Amino acid sequence: MQILILSGNKVEEKLIVEGDEESTSESGVAENDPEDVAPISPVAAPQSVQNVSNAQESPHSQNVTGSQQNNPQQNHNLSDQPESSTRIRNPPGWMQDYYTGSDMFEEEEAGLAMYSSFDDPASYEEACDDPKWISAMKTEIEAIRKNDTWELVDLPAGSKAIGVKWLFKTKLNEKGEVDKYKARLVVKGYAQKEGVDYGEVFAPVARWDTIQILLAIAAKRKWLVKQLDVKSAFLHGELKEVVYVEQPKGFIDKGSEAKVYRLKKALYGLKQAPRAWFHKIEGYFIREGSSKSKYDHSLFIKKVKGKMVIVSLYVDDLIYTGNDQSLCEAFKHSMQNEFDMTDLGIMKYFLGVEALQESDGIIMFQAQYAKSILKKSRMWEANGVKNPIVPGCKLVKSAAGKDVNGTLYMSLIGSLMYLTVSRPDLMYVVSLLSRFMADPKKEHLEAAKRVLRYIKQTLNYGLKYNTGGNGSLLIYTDSNYARDLEDRKSTSGYVCLLSGAAISWSSKKQSIVTLSTTEAEYVAATSCVCHCVWLKGLLEELGEKFEMAVDIWCDNSSTIKLSKNPVMHSRTKHIDVRFHYLRDLVNQEVVNLEFCKSEEQVADIMTKPLKMEMFESMRWKLGVDEVKQVVRH
């Protein structure tokens, strides 16, 4: 039971307990001191809080707990409380490490919006008086004309021109400083009609697994990873369809105002533009003697007499590395001759991920991105915690509590999901929180805020791939039986390590209800070996050799026996045929399940909350550690 105590000009929240039991929230965390949270406005607070505020004017007098808001029976006078339950106890000291954020109402939730830090123009009219944006628009038009993207023609009878608009964006570097001001002319692609204006639109991009594998191999072999950027990449894609667009504002030809542009090549905004660009650069790589990977179609490998250059493409950004400097330089010059390129040198900042290439390895981290999340969610000044989720935390979809803004919650979870690119220690809790995006409650947002506090504590952490590190591929698989309290489905997790750090990982709820821990582990191991087959094939293309079966470490001996022989058939005959794919791979000696102790099971961090000591140990084994060379202010 909870009450409000007026003390001076401050409203304090106390816990009324019965016996020796301590009151805790369902999520396993306790309330924080009201002074840790910024005050809220009376407009956003419930009526019961406004009554207290009217009686006692204080910036802290509006903080009440979520349970009091959601239980109308508690919104009565304090004199109505039973006299037999008047013993007051302060929360124990160890609870000071936890913060639920239950006193964050609508006004503070608005801070979770992922807005831009810069006031970029929203239209041409707002930008036309600013010299820097005028210069950016001229640069864009010059690039379009230089590339022979369009021609000015009369609009044929029966045809319709698609509108265009200007978009403006302030580009930042890895330090959060202004890099350049970018103006982009885009087509209003939503006006296109399928089958008339475009056909197929799919275009592959690099998987983060592939990029991390590339960095791990480069660190192991002491290769430098470099980066190139294609200027106005989509303008190079050649169109098969006939498309007419209007003349852009600010650049309408005098005397030809009624004419339109017929596109020869793609413009940004066209639905087929990404596919046209990929088709263009794919053809270039093949003409230059590179081969496309069978396991990642955005990865290209060129081999010449034992020399190798590897290129990973993500739309208009690409990284490349190899064992011969002259071959890498020849590739760069060839690209610059074919396309308008920007040579970014050694890879430092790629798709929002920072990288440090040192003599003892390659480090990838997202400190600047994490800092932006904290500031936009107003958690930059919050106290840090040492783990993202505590053991015993139980979150369910049917939680009784106050609804929160679903759009803001999804935006926050999406930002956290991208942070897991270099932070596998966040994978489980972010995966768990993503299950509640359809109808988030207050306790879900509180759990997300704890993750933000953990990020504040470990801001400069990242993955380090060591030079001359462990050359063998280490894979761990694990499951947590019936973890979901509502549908009783288990959680699968796996971790793949190379060069001393994780290159691939997963935390996912299983699609079926398993009847035993053995079956849950068996299903998890099957999912792991499917990824292992892909991973092994990709590594072999990149020059890694596997003379023996790949070992997969599992802490369930029954699962290992079941993978080798059809034992315990009466208890496993209901297992779907597709999960016995694991047994086939074991018999073909492609993979081999080996036993490891539970305290050595690295994938444990992907399936459930761990105690502090175990969590820190598994985080270290993942290769996640503090990047001490980076100092953020």
PDB file of C-alpha atoms in Angstrom, residues 503 538 569:
ATOM      1  CA  ILE A 503      30.017 -11.335 -34.929  1.00  0.00           C
ATOM      2  CA  LEU A 538      30.349 -16.965 -46.028  1.00  0.00           C
ATOM      3  CA  HIS A 569      11.585 -41.434 -29.123  1.00  0.00           C
TER       4      HIS A 569
END
